[in-house]
Amino acid sequence: MDNRRIGIFDSGLGGLTVMKELMALLPNESIVYFGDTGRIPYGTKSEETVLKYTRSDISFLNTFPLKAIVAACGTASSIALPKLSGQYDIPLLGVTKAASRRAAQVTKNGRVGVIGTTGTVRSGAYSAFIKEENPAIETVSVACPMFVPLVEYGYAEKEAAKMIAKDYLQTIMDSGADTLILGCTHYPLLRKVIQEVVGDSVSLINPGECVAQDIYEQLAKDDMLSDAPEKDQYQFYVSDVPAEFVRLGSMFLERPISGLVSRIDIEKYN
Ligand code: DGL
């Protein structure tokens, strides 16, 4: 048993969709969340910048006594995590690897689609991880940069989202992929529209669910699950004013953000 917290970070509030999965699967765990709201977006930034930001996000989280860190951000997981693995004393898990493993198990025809930010797609991390699982699987990846603002501005269920989704997802449909990875924190909130566009025969993979399962299995195997939550079970930190995070965050977490949200100066950590 180990009652230390799990740390989780993202470029902003999208990672709350991943936190939601951790909370559902691991109700006894205490979690500290960092959202880099002052430096979002990561998806359009260069590799060096995403690597630098990811390092500092992890340095900040490491000021807490943690037992594991989860990179909820699709972009950080794809660009930075392959370069940082093995550099920390505690396990560092990312959504990209977890979702790749699941997709390789789920596909029946050996064709997997991936959608994510420009940075995630450019990194090629999904196709590399999937190839490690099974070299015979073909991956087709498409960047969908407009999905993030559509979600944040409340357009996820509107006709505009469907029109844009049809356009973005045409290449995936043409490829014949039977499995599609929702490779960005915001995309689970577009799940309904995406499923409508690609059709019910395509299995959608939510990386948040996959990484929650991975961390559960890893903690259970090492006898490191918590037996009871700590006081202030969920703590939130952001690098810009908390107001917007609190307002929009409840949409991502699908419950009010009841824990404490504090602002920190992320530039102090590197
Ligand atoms: N959280 C990011 C991701 O999952 C999306 C927002 C951003 O570009 O920072 O890639």
XYZ file of C-alpha atoms and ligand atoms in Angstrom:
280
model
C 0.000 0.000 0.000
C 1.241 3.490 -0.830
C -0.874 6.569 -0.096
C 1.307 9.090 -1.897
C -0.415 11.075 -4.612
C -0.422 10.522 -8.359
C 0.718 13.613 -10.295
C -0.845 14.483 -13.628
C -0.096 17.336 -15.999
C -1.337 18.857 -19.208
C -0.847 22.025 -21.229
C -4.080 23.336 -19.710
C -7.445 22.017 -18.705
C -7.924 19.329 -21.362
C -6.048 16.847 -19.187
C -9.040 16.858 -16.874
C -10.640 14.359 -19.298
C -7.765 12.029 -18.363
C -8.048 12.860 -14.666
C -11.740 11.949 -14.884
C -10.778 8.427 -15.980
C -8.223 8.122 -13.141
C -10.824 9.257 -10.614
C -13.346 6.717 -11.901
C -10.984 3.754 -11.940
C -8.982 4.642 -8.821
C -11.415 6.235 -6.361
C -9.061 5.859 -3.359
C -6.174 7.683 -5.014
C -5.281 11.286 -4.220
C -4.237 13.324 -7.236
C -2.380 16.555 -7.869
C -3.082 18.121 -11.262
C -0.990 20.756 -12.986
C -2.378 22.625 -15.996
C 0.085 24.874 -17.797
C -2.623 27.396 -18.668
C -0.088 30.206 -18.982
C 1.794 28.505 -21.830
C -0.967 26.613 -23.671
C -1.082 25.534 -26.520
C 1.626 22.906 -26.765
C 0.193 21.450 -29.966
C 1.559 24.200 -32.197
C 4.978 24.551 -30.514
C 8.369 23.217 -31.607
C 9.834 19.993 -30.216
C 12.419 21.887 -28.122
C 9.754 24.044 -26.528
C 7.442 21.123 -25.731
C 10.384 19.225 -24.244
C 11.398 22.212 -22.122
C 7.831 22.801 -20.903
C 7.322 19.113 -20.130
C 10.526 19.011 -18.091
C 9.419 21.981 -16.030
C 5.899 20.553 -15.532
C 7.463 17.364 -14.162
C 9.901 19.359 -11.981
C 6.993 21.219 -10.429
C 5.055 18.001 -9.774
C 8.168 16.442 -8.277
C 8.035 19.004 -5.451
C 5.236 16.760 -4.075
C 5.841 13.298 -2.667
C 4.370 11.331 -5.584
C 4.320 7.666 -6.527
C 3.787 8.166 -10.277
C 3.307 10.899 -12.870
C 0.889 10.784 -15.793
C 1.350 12.957 -18.861
C -2.254 13.617 -19.875
C -1.262 15.898 -22.740
C -1.187 14.118 -26.086
C 1.464 16.486 -27.401
C 3.796 16.176 -24.379
C 3.324 12.399 -24.330
C 4.161 12.119 -28.022
C 7.046 14.585 -28.291
C 8.709 14.662 -24.879
C 8.046 11.383 -23.100
C 10.079 9.155 -25.434
C 13.052 11.454 -24.645
C 12.475 11.566 -20.895
C 11.716 7.957 -20.050
C 14.042 6.499 -17.433
C 15.159 9.921 -16.158
C 12.998 9.991 -13.030
C 12.839 7.918 -9.845
C 9.100 7.314 -10.142
C 7.141 5.869 -13.081
C 6.253 8.359 -15.815
C 3.356 7.196 -17.961
C 2.014 8.861 -21.088
C -1.213 8.555 -23.006
C 0.458 7.810 -26.342
C 2.024 4.507 -25.398
C -1.046 3.351 -23.482
C -3.411 4.132 -26.363
C -1.082 2.593 -28.966
C -1.033 -0.690 -27.096
C -4.817 -0.724 -26.845
C -5.287 0.145 -30.532
C -2.939 -2.652 -31.584
C -5.098 -5.091 -29.581
C -8.418 -3.741 -30.854
C -7.816 -3.460 -34.621
C -8.994 -6.411 -36.638
C -7.940 -5.276 -40.093
C -4.535 -3.888 -39.078
C -5.347 -0.273 -39.950
C -5.372 2.327 -37.203
C -6.253 6.015 -37.523
C -4.790 8.644 -35.224
C -5.991 12.199 -34.743
C -4.175 14.756 -32.600
C -2.550 18.160 -32.562
C -0.110 19.223 -35.252
C 2.798 18.479 -32.902
C 1.518 15.025 -32.018
C 1.056 14.046 -35.654
C 4.394 15.541 -36.710
C 6.214 13.562 -33.988
C 5.210 10.218 -35.526
C 5.108 8.797 -31.985
C 1.836 6.936 -32.424
C 2.926 5.140 -35.516
C 6.293 4.262 -33.872
C 4.645 2.877 -30.705
C 2.079 0.943 -32.740
C 4.852 -0.542 -34.902
C 6.598 -1.681 -31.691
C 3.411 -3.523 -30.744
C 2.871 -5.032 -34.173
C 4.986 -4.089 -37.214
C 2.245 -5.221 -39.587
C -0.202 -2.511 -38.511
C -0.539 0.529 -40.764
C -1.202 3.889 -39.166
C -2.715 6.948 -40.771
C -2.500 10.186 -38.806
C -4.322 13.476 -39.294
C -3.879 16.724 -37.360
C -7.186 18.314 -36.319
C -6.141 21.673 -34.847
C -9.606 23.232 -34.940
C -11.058 20.581 -32.624
C -9.488 22.199 -29.533
C -11.133 25.639 -29.968
C -14.421 24.018 -31.007
C -14.545 22.245 -27.642
C -13.342 25.204 -25.594
C -15.845 27.586 -27.155
C -18.754 25.209 -26.625
C -19.200 24.015 -30.225
C -18.676 20.279 -29.601
C -22.301 19.366 -30.227
C -23.037 21.906 -32.971
C -23.339 21.483 -36.716
C -20.043 23.348 -37.256
C -18.210 20.585 -35.379
C -19.730 17.959 -37.650
C -18.809 19.832 -40.827
C -15.208 20.229 -39.729
C -15.031 16.647 -38.477
C -16.247 15.352 -41.870
C -13.468 17.216 -43.582
C -10.693 16.219 -41.154
C -11.747 12.568 -40.940
C -12.120 11.880 -44.671
C -8.529 10.637 -44.949
C -9.088 8.280 -42.012
C -12.245 6.903 -43.612
C -10.543 6.527 -47.000
C -7.795 4.495 -45.327
C -10.317 1.894 -44.153
C -9.102 2.114 -40.534
C -11.335 0.140 -38.172
C -9.861 1.784 -35.053
C -9.365 5.478 -34.320
C -7.284 6.947 -31.510
C -8.637 10.214 -30.079
C -5.073 11.434 -29.559
C -5.681 14.777 -27.828
C -7.131 15.614 -24.437
C -10.082 17.498 -25.896
C -11.284 14.918 -28.394
C -13.252 12.668 -26.027
C -15.645 15.625 -25.757
C -16.222 15.318 -29.527
C -16.736 11.584 -29.334
C -20.391 11.679 -30.385
C -19.733 13.750 -33.509
C -16.642 11.742 -34.438
C -18.501 8.437 -34.059
C -21.350 9.757 -36.221
C -18.924 10.776 -38.945
C -16.768 7.612 -39.031
C -19.666 5.224 -38.361
C -20.298 2.615 -35.695
C -17.981 0.039 -37.240
C -14.939 2.112 -36.186
C -13.757 1.578 -32.587
C -12.772 4.809 -30.865
C -9.867 4.657 -28.410
C -9.833 7.139 -25.527
C -6.187 7.456 -24.373
C -7.278 8.651 -20.920
C -9.067 5.369 -20.280
C -6.015 3.433 -21.497
C -3.496 5.248 -19.293
C -5.808 4.955 -16.269
C -5.901 1.198 -16.840
C -2.105 1.098 -17.215
C -1.491 2.958 -13.986
C -4.026 0.842 -12.142
C -2.294 -2.337 -13.305
C 1.168 -1.026 -12.486
C 0.207 0.117 -8.971
C -1.712 -3.091 -8.269
C 1.202 -5.240 -9.427
C 3.618 -3.374 -7.134
C 1.155 -3.326 -4.226
C 1.121 0.489 -4.373
C -2.606 1.270 -4.494
C -3.904 3.658 -1.807
C -6.299 2.285 0.754
C -7.940 5.650 1.457
C -7.874 9.181 0.021
C -5.806 11.935 1.630
C -7.362 15.133 2.955
C -8.002 17.430 -0.070
C -8.059 14.389 -2.331
C -7.852 16.438 -5.507
C -5.551 19.451 -5.763
C -5.196 21.647 -8.837
C -2.412 24.026 -9.861
C -2.301 26.289 -12.896
C 0.231 28.729 -14.336
C -2.260 31.522 -15.115
C -5.287 32.962 -13.320
C -7.502 30.122 -12.036
C -10.918 31.632 -12.975
C -11.168 30.232 -16.514
C -9.815 26.866 -15.399
C -12.488 26.600 -12.724
C -15.245 27.669 -15.139
C -14.369 25.445 -18.092
C -12.773 22.698 -16.028
C -16.078 21.362 -14.775
C -17.089 20.660 -18.398
C -13.959 18.544 -18.896
C -14.152 16.828 -15.527
C -17.927 16.486 -15.788
C -18.278 17.604 -12.170
C -17.590 20.870 -10.337
C -13.944 21.485 -9.459
C -14.323 21.313 -5.761
C -10.661 21.037 -4.810
C -8.386 23.962 -4.306
C -7.060 25.639 -7.481
C -3.835 27.603 -6.944
C -1.622 29.583 -9.278
C 2.114 28.915 -9.440
C 5.007 30.443 -11.363
C 6.039 27.595 -13.672
C 9.068 29.570 -14.942
C 10.757 28.802 -11.619
C 10.947 25.105 -12.493
C 13.155 23.598 -15.127
N -3.542 19.115 -24.330
C -3.131 19.195 -25.699
C -2.966 17.788 -26.267
O -3.581 16.845 -25.804
C -4.087 20.014 -26.544
C -4.003 21.502 -26.313
C -2.653 22.077 -26.708
O -2.358 22.212 -27.898
O -1.886 22.346 -25.808
O -2.209 17.601 -27.181
